[in-house]
Amino acid sequence: MPANQPATFDEPRFVREVLDLYLLHAKNEICAQTYEQRTLKFAEFSAVYGSLPIAKAKPHHLLLWVNSHGCWPSDWTKSGIIAGFIRAFSWAKRLGIIEHNPFAGTPRPAGERREAMEPAHYQALLRHSSPAFRRLVVFLRYTGARGGEAISATWEDFHAERCCIQLTQHKTMKKSKGKPRVIMLPAVALKLLAWIKRRDAIDPNRKLIFQNTWGKPWIKPAIAWNVKAALQRAGIKGQVTLHQLRHLFGTQAVIRGVDIVTLAELMGHSKTAQTEHYLHVAGRKEHLKTAVDKIFKPTKDSGQ
């Protein structure tokens, strides 16, 4: 055998073994946050079905496990988790590690159309949140960034002279072929970050831009709890998520006449098809009227 011949491994027989192999492969292929989330979900699934032979694994095993989590009320969340498992086993099948994907065809719930956050909900979050959480809310409102991008951004990623935050590790890193995610910062966001930096300059060890009240990193369950608590204090009922601020950003951009290609770049979408969601703004057609007016607006050269 040649000296440089790569090591081989026994063909996996159990579900856990495939998931472990995929995580070894994916560590350098996906962003750190996505990798951490999948590692946790795969470990939890393996605690229940890890010893199940691949030959006996069926889509209903994955579906039963997902539906057993009452803490995942969002169909979007459930669909994304199912997709992660299908992707892992599709990778193994594609490389010939396994003969078939036992979870292919697992039904994925279709989430309801994501709505933009209501202005009243945004104002309630500002009035009834801690200062640390309020800063995160304002940043997301004015940048359209994903929550995960904001809480993972460091001061090394911040470029004041270019008015942006540039992330080398991000959700769409693989789809964009390694292209950095650039979050453009309007004046409000720039002033906010400048204020945070001045305020926390006394802590030379601080790396993350946004930290909670105790100087620790934000985690998603804590973010969801803060949203719920703020709305309860305001007497507002209903399911509201911080991600709706991103939809508010996209919706406003369309209404103000930002073209779909530019908006896709601003929001970090790898394809404009993802951005087209914001064209379907229920009950609000002002942007269509503006677009028609632009088409037929007389110009000096047209003579019309």
Short mmCIF file of C-alpha atoms in Angstrom, two decimals:
data_model
loop_
_atom_site.label_atom_id
_atom_site.label_comp_id
_atom_site.label_asym_id
_atom_site.label_seq_id
_atom_site.Cartn_x
_atom_site.Cartn_y
_atom_site.Cartn_z
CA MET A 1 0.00 0.00 0.00
CA PRO A 2 1.42 3.45 -0.91
CA ALA A 3 2.68 5.48 2.02
CA ASN A 4 0.26 8.30 1.22
CA GLN A 5 -2.76 6.02 0.97
CA PRO A 6 -5.51 7.52 3.14
CA ALA A 7 -6.81 5.48 6.04
CA THR A 8 -10.01 3.53 5.45
CA PHE A 9 -12.85 2.86 7.84
CA ASP A 10 -15.39 0.13 8.34
CA GLU A 11 -18.68 0.59 6.55
CA PRO A 12 -21.10 2.18 9.03
CA ARG A 13 -23.96 0.01 10.21
CA PHE A 14 -25.73 2.32 12.63
CA VAL A 15 -27.31 5.76 12.37
CA ARG A 16 -24.89 7.28 14.90
CA GLU A 17 -21.86 6.28 12.83
CA VAL A 18 -23.08 8.11 9.73
CA LEU A 19 -23.81 11.26 11.70
CA ASP A 20 -20.35 11.17 13.28
CA LEU A 21 -18.67 10.77 9.88
CA TYR A 22 -20.65 13.67 8.45
CA LEU A 23 -19.66 15.94 11.33
CA LEU A 24 -15.99 15.13 10.73
CA HIS A 25 -16.45 16.15 7.09
CA ALA A 26 -18.58 19.23 7.78
CA LYS A 27 -16.35 20.82 10.42
CA ASN A 28 -14.45 22.81 7.81
CA GLU A 29 -17.30 23.04 5.30
CA ILE A 30 -19.98 24.94 7.21
CA CYS A 31 -19.91 27.93 9.53
CA ALA A 32 -19.10 27.37 13.20
CA GLN A 33 -22.58 28.28 14.42
CA THR A 34 -24.35 25.87 12.04
CA TYR A 35 -21.83 23.14 12.89
CA GLU A 36 -22.46 23.59 16.61
CA GLN A 37 -26.23 23.48 16.16
CA ARG A 38 -26.09 20.30 14.07
CA THR A 39 -23.71 18.66 16.53
CA LEU A 40 -26.17 19.25 19.36
CA LYS A 41 -29.18 18.03 17.35
CA PHE A 42 -27.35 14.95 16.05
CA ALA A 43 -26.22 14.04 19.58
CA GLU A 44 -29.77 14.37 20.89
CA PHE A 45 -31.15 12.24 18.05
CA SER A 46 -28.40 9.65 18.56
CA ALA A 47 -29.35 9.31 22.22
CA VAL A 48 -32.70 7.93 21.00
CA TYR A 49 -32.01 6.35 17.60
CA GLY A 50 -28.22 6.24 17.33
CA SER A 51 -28.06 2.46 17.76
CA LEU A 52 -30.71 1.87 15.11
CA PRO A 53 -29.29 -0.08 12.14
CA ILE A 54 -29.28 2.00 8.96
CA ALA A 55 -31.14 -0.78 7.17
CA LYS A 56 -34.04 -0.43 9.62
CA ALA A 57 -34.14 3.36 9.87
CA LYS A 58 -37.21 4.97 8.32
CA PRO A 59 -38.48 8.54 7.74
CA HIS A 60 -41.05 8.07 10.49
CA HIS A 61 -38.26 7.69 13.08
CA LEU A 62 -36.99 11.17 12.28
CA LEU A 63 -40.49 12.61 12.08
CA LEU A 64 -41.50 11.12 15.46
CA TRP A 65 -38.40 12.56 17.10
CA VAL A 66 -38.93 16.03 15.64
CA ASN A 67 -42.61 16.12 16.55
CA SER A 68 -41.81 15.07 20.13
CA HIS A 69 -40.23 18.48 20.72
CA GLY A 70 -42.98 20.77 21.86
CA CYS A 71 -40.38 23.50 22.35
CA TRP A 72 -40.07 23.79 18.56
CA PRO A 73 -43.38 25.46 17.72
CA SER A 74 -42.19 26.87 14.40
CA ASP A 75 -42.64 24.72 11.30
CA TRP A 76 -39.66 26.54 9.82
CA THR A 77 -37.50 25.24 12.68
CA LYS A 78 -38.72 21.67 12.27
CA SER A 79 -38.24 21.78 8.50
CA GLY A 80 -34.68 23.06 8.86
CA ILE A 81 -33.77 20.33 11.36
CA ILE A 82 -35.16 17.59 9.13
CA ALA A 83 -33.21 19.04 6.19
CA GLY A 84 -29.98 18.81 8.21
CA PHE A 85 -30.43 15.07 8.77
CA ILE A 86 -31.37 14.43 5.14
CA ARG A 87 -28.29 16.37 4.04
CA ALA A 88 -25.98 14.29 6.25
CA PHE A 89 -27.22 10.97 4.89
CA SER A 90 -27.35 12.26 1.30
CA TRP A 91 -23.66 13.16 1.66
CA ALA A 92 -22.88 9.63 2.85
CA LYS A 93 -24.83 8.09 -0.03
CA ARG A 94 -23.19 10.38 -2.59
CA LEU A 95 -19.73 9.19 -1.48
CA GLY A 96 -20.76 5.54 -1.47
CA ILE A 97 -20.48 5.24 2.31
CA ILE A 98 -24.06 3.94 2.49
CA GLU A 99 -26.29 2.50 -0.20
CA HIS A 100 -29.41 4.51 0.50
CA ASN A 101 -30.60 7.51 2.51
CA PRO A 102 -33.08 6.15 5.06
CA PHE A 103 -34.50 9.61 5.75
CA ALA A 104 -35.01 10.70 2.15
CA GLY A 105 -38.60 11.71 1.65
CA THR A 106 -39.23 12.63 5.28
CA PRO A 107 -42.14 15.12 5.16
CA ARG A 108 -41.04 18.66 5.92
CA PRO A 109 -43.73 20.99 7.27
CA ALA A 110 -44.32 24.09 5.19
CA GLY A 111 -44.01 27.09 7.45
CA GLU A 112 -46.44 29.95 7.19
CA ARG A 113 -45.33 33.02 5.29
CA ARG A 114 -43.07 35.02 7.54
CA GLU A 115 -44.49 38.43 8.30
CA ALA A 116 -42.63 41.63 9.09
CA MET A 117 -42.60 42.81 12.68
CA GLU A 118 -45.34 45.26 13.53
CA PRO A 119 -44.10 48.75 14.53
CA ALA A 120 -45.97 48.43 17.84
CA HIS A 121 -44.08 45.23 18.64
CA TYR A 122 -40.75 46.87 17.84
CA GLN A 123 -41.55 49.83 20.10
CA ALA A 124 -42.60 47.43 22.88
CA LEU A 125 -39.26 45.65 22.64
CA LEU A 126 -37.43 48.95 22.99
CA ARG A 127 -39.48 50.11 25.98
CA HIS A 128 -39.53 46.87 27.95
CA SER A 129 -36.09 45.34 27.35
CA SER A 130 -32.78 45.59 29.16
CA PRO A 131 -30.22 48.01 27.64
CA ALA A 132 -28.07 45.10 26.41
CA PHE A 133 -30.97 43.47 24.58
CA ARG A 134 -32.24 46.81 23.28
CA ARG A 135 -28.91 47.41 21.54
CA LEU A 136 -29.21 44.06 19.74
CA VAL A 137 -32.79 44.86 18.70
CA VAL A 138 -31.84 48.25 17.23
CA PHE A 139 -28.93 46.74 15.31
CA LEU A 140 -31.12 44.07 13.72
CA ARG A 141 -33.80 46.62 12.87
CA TYR A 142 -31.44 48.84 10.89
CA THR A 143 -29.22 46.23 9.21
CA GLY A 144 -31.51 43.32 8.29
CA ALA A 145 -28.86 40.96 9.64
CA ARG A 146 -29.68 37.49 10.89
CA GLY A 147 -29.72 37.14 14.65
CA GLY A 148 -26.93 34.55 14.51
CA GLU A 149 -24.75 36.91 12.49
CA ALA A 150 -25.20 39.72 15.00
CA ILE A 151 -24.43 37.70 18.13
CA SER A 152 -21.35 36.11 16.57
CA ALA A 153 -19.87 39.35 15.15
CA THR A 154 -16.60 40.46 16.74
CA TRP A 155 -14.79 43.78 16.81
CA GLU A 156 -12.29 42.34 14.35
CA ASP A 157 -15.18 41.96 11.89
CA PHE A 158 -16.15 45.64 12.25
CA HIS A 159 -14.73 48.03 9.63
CA ALA A 160 -15.83 51.56 10.47
CA GLU A 161 -14.05 53.10 7.48
CA ARG A 162 -16.07 50.90 5.10
CA CYS A 163 -19.28 51.15 7.14
CA CYS A 164 -19.69 47.41 7.41
CA ILE A 165 -19.23 44.20 9.34
CA GLN A 166 -17.55 41.48 7.30
CA LEU A 167 -17.99 37.86 8.39
CA THR A 168 -15.82 35.08 7.00
CA GLN A 169 -17.87 32.45 8.88
CA HIS A 170 -21.56 32.66 8.08
CA LYS A 171 -24.70 30.67 7.22
CA THR A 172 -24.39 30.83 3.42
CA MET A 173 -20.61 30.41 3.32
CA LYS A 174 -20.73 27.18 1.30
CA LYS A 175 -23.43 28.33 -1.13
CA SER A 176 -21.57 31.59 -1.78
CA LYS A 177 -18.31 29.67 -2.37
CA GLY A 178 -16.52 31.23 0.57
CA LYS A 179 -17.55 34.80 -0.19
CA PRO A 180 -17.63 36.90 3.01
CA ARG A 181 -20.97 38.07 4.35
CA VAL A 182 -20.95 41.86 4.34
CA ILE A 183 -23.44 43.61 6.62
CA MET A 184 -23.73 47.25 5.60
CA LEU A 185 -24.16 49.72 8.44
CA PRO A 186 -26.36 52.82 8.09
CA ALA A 187 -25.67 55.87 10.24
CA VAL A 188 -27.83 54.63 13.14
CA ALA A 189 -25.94 51.32 13.35
CA LEU A 190 -22.54 53.02 13.02
CA LYS A 191 -23.34 55.38 15.90
CA LEU A 192 -24.57 52.47 17.99
CA LEU A 193 -21.38 50.45 17.48
CA ALA A 194 -19.19 53.49 18.10
CA TRP A 195 -21.03 54.09 21.40
CA ILE A 196 -20.66 50.43 22.46
CA LYS A 197 -16.96 50.49 21.66
CA ARG A 198 -16.36 53.65 23.68
CA ARG A 199 -18.41 52.34 26.58
CA ASP A 200 -16.65 48.98 26.74
CA ALA A 201 -13.13 50.16 25.90
CA ILE A 202 -12.13 49.43 29.50
CA ASP A 203 -12.45 45.68 28.78
CA PRO A 204 -9.49 44.71 26.54
CA ASN A 205 -10.61 41.07 26.43
CA ARG A 206 -14.00 41.76 24.90
CA LYS A 207 -14.29 40.25 21.43
CA LEU A 208 -18.01 40.00 20.72
CA ILE A 209 -19.80 43.21 19.79
CA PHE A 210 -23.07 42.20 21.45
CA GLN A 211 -23.09 40.61 24.89
CA ASN A 212 -25.80 40.15 27.47
CA THR A 213 -26.18 42.07 30.72
CA TRP A 214 -23.60 39.84 32.43
CA GLY A 215 -21.01 40.21 29.68
CA LYS A 216 -21.65 36.74 28.29
CA PRO A 217 -22.45 35.70 24.69
CA TRP A 218 -26.09 35.78 23.63
CA ILE A 219 -27.70 32.40 22.98
CA LYS A 220 -30.89 31.86 21.00
CA PRO A 221 -33.07 30.56 23.87
CA ALA A 222 -32.19 33.68 25.88
CA ILE A 223 -33.07 35.90 22.94
CA ALA A 224 -36.46 34.20 22.55
CA TRP A 225 -37.09 34.58 26.30
CA ASN A 226 -36.27 38.29 26.22
CA VAL A 227 -38.70 38.88 23.34
CA LYS A 228 -41.47 37.00 25.12
CA ALA A 229 -40.84 38.76 28.43
CA ALA A 230 -40.81 42.24 26.86
CA LEU A 231 -44.09 41.65 25.04
CA GLN A 232 -45.71 40.26 28.17
CA ARG A 233 -44.73 43.41 30.07
CA ALA A 234 -46.30 45.43 27.25
CA GLY A 235 -49.49 43.34 27.39
CA ILE A 236 -49.04 42.07 23.83
CA LYS A 237 -50.09 38.52 22.96
CA GLY A 238 -49.13 36.41 19.97
CA GLN A 239 -46.02 34.79 18.58
CA VAL A 240 -43.31 37.33 17.75
CA THR A 241 -39.70 36.56 16.91
CA LEU A 242 -36.69 38.78 16.52
CA HIS A 243 -36.26 37.37 13.01
CA GLN A 244 -39.29 39.41 11.98
CA LEU A 245 -37.08 42.50 12.13
CA ARG A 246 -35.19 41.06 9.18
CA HIS A 247 -38.46 40.75 7.29
CA LEU A 248 -39.34 44.31 8.24
CA PHE A 249 -36.02 45.43 6.73
CA GLY A 250 -36.65 43.49 3.51
CA THR A 251 -40.24 44.66 3.21
CA GLN A 252 -39.30 48.32 3.65
CA ALA A 253 -36.51 47.99 1.10
CA VAL A 254 -38.94 46.73 -1.55
CA ILE A 255 -41.48 49.47 -0.80
CA ARG A 256 -38.73 52.11 -1.02
CA GLY A 257 -37.71 50.86 -4.45
CA VAL A 258 -34.53 48.85 -3.75
CA ASP A 259 -34.04 46.39 -6.62
CA ILE A 260 -34.12 42.68 -5.87
CA VAL A 261 -30.47 42.00 -6.76
CA THR A 262 -29.21 44.74 -4.46
CA LEU A 263 -31.53 43.61 -1.67
CA ALA A 264 -30.29 40.02 -2.00
CA GLU A 265 -26.73 41.31 -1.51
CA LEU A 266 -27.74 43.39 1.51
CA MET A 267 -29.49 40.44 3.15
CA GLY A 268 -26.79 37.89 2.40
CA HIS A 269 -28.96 35.69 0.16
CA SER A 270 -27.05 33.41 -2.19
CA LYS A 271 -29.91 33.54 -4.73
CA THR A 272 -32.45 36.23 -5.55
CA ALA A 273 -35.20 33.58 -5.38
CA GLN A 274 -34.88 33.76 -1.59
CA THR A 275 -35.33 37.53 -1.68
CA GLU A 276 -38.46 37.41 -3.84
CA HIS A 277 -40.43 36.63 -0.70
CA TYR A 278 -40.42 40.34 0.05
CA LEU A 279 -42.19 41.13 -3.22
CA HIS A 280 -45.28 39.42 -1.86
CA VAL A 281 -46.18 41.89 0.85
CA ALA A 282 -49.74 41.12 1.89
CA GLY A 283 -52.10 44.05 1.53
CA ARG A 284 -49.39 46.58 0.70
CA LYS A 285 -49.04 47.57 -2.95
CA GLU A 286 -47.41 51.00 -2.71
CA HIS A 287 -44.15 49.69 -4.16
CA LEU A 288 -45.95 48.41 -7.28
CA LYS A 289 -47.44 51.86 -7.94
CA THR A 290 -43.99 53.42 -7.48
CA ALA A 291 -42.48 50.91 -9.92
CA VAL A 292 -45.10 51.69 -12.61
CA ASP A 293 -44.54 55.43 -12.17
CA LYS A 294 -40.80 54.91 -12.66
CA ILE A 295 -41.37 53.03 -15.93
CA PHE A 296 -43.45 55.77 -17.49
CA LYS A 297 -41.82 58.80 -15.91
CA PRO A 298 -40.86 61.24 -18.72
CA THR A 299 -37.15 61.93 -19.24
CA LYS A 300 -35.33 64.73 -21.01
CA ASP A 301 -34.22 62.43 -23.81
CA SER A 302 -37.53 60.59 -24.28
CA GLY A 303 -39.48 63.61 -25.53
CA GLN A 304 -42.58 62.18 -23.81
#
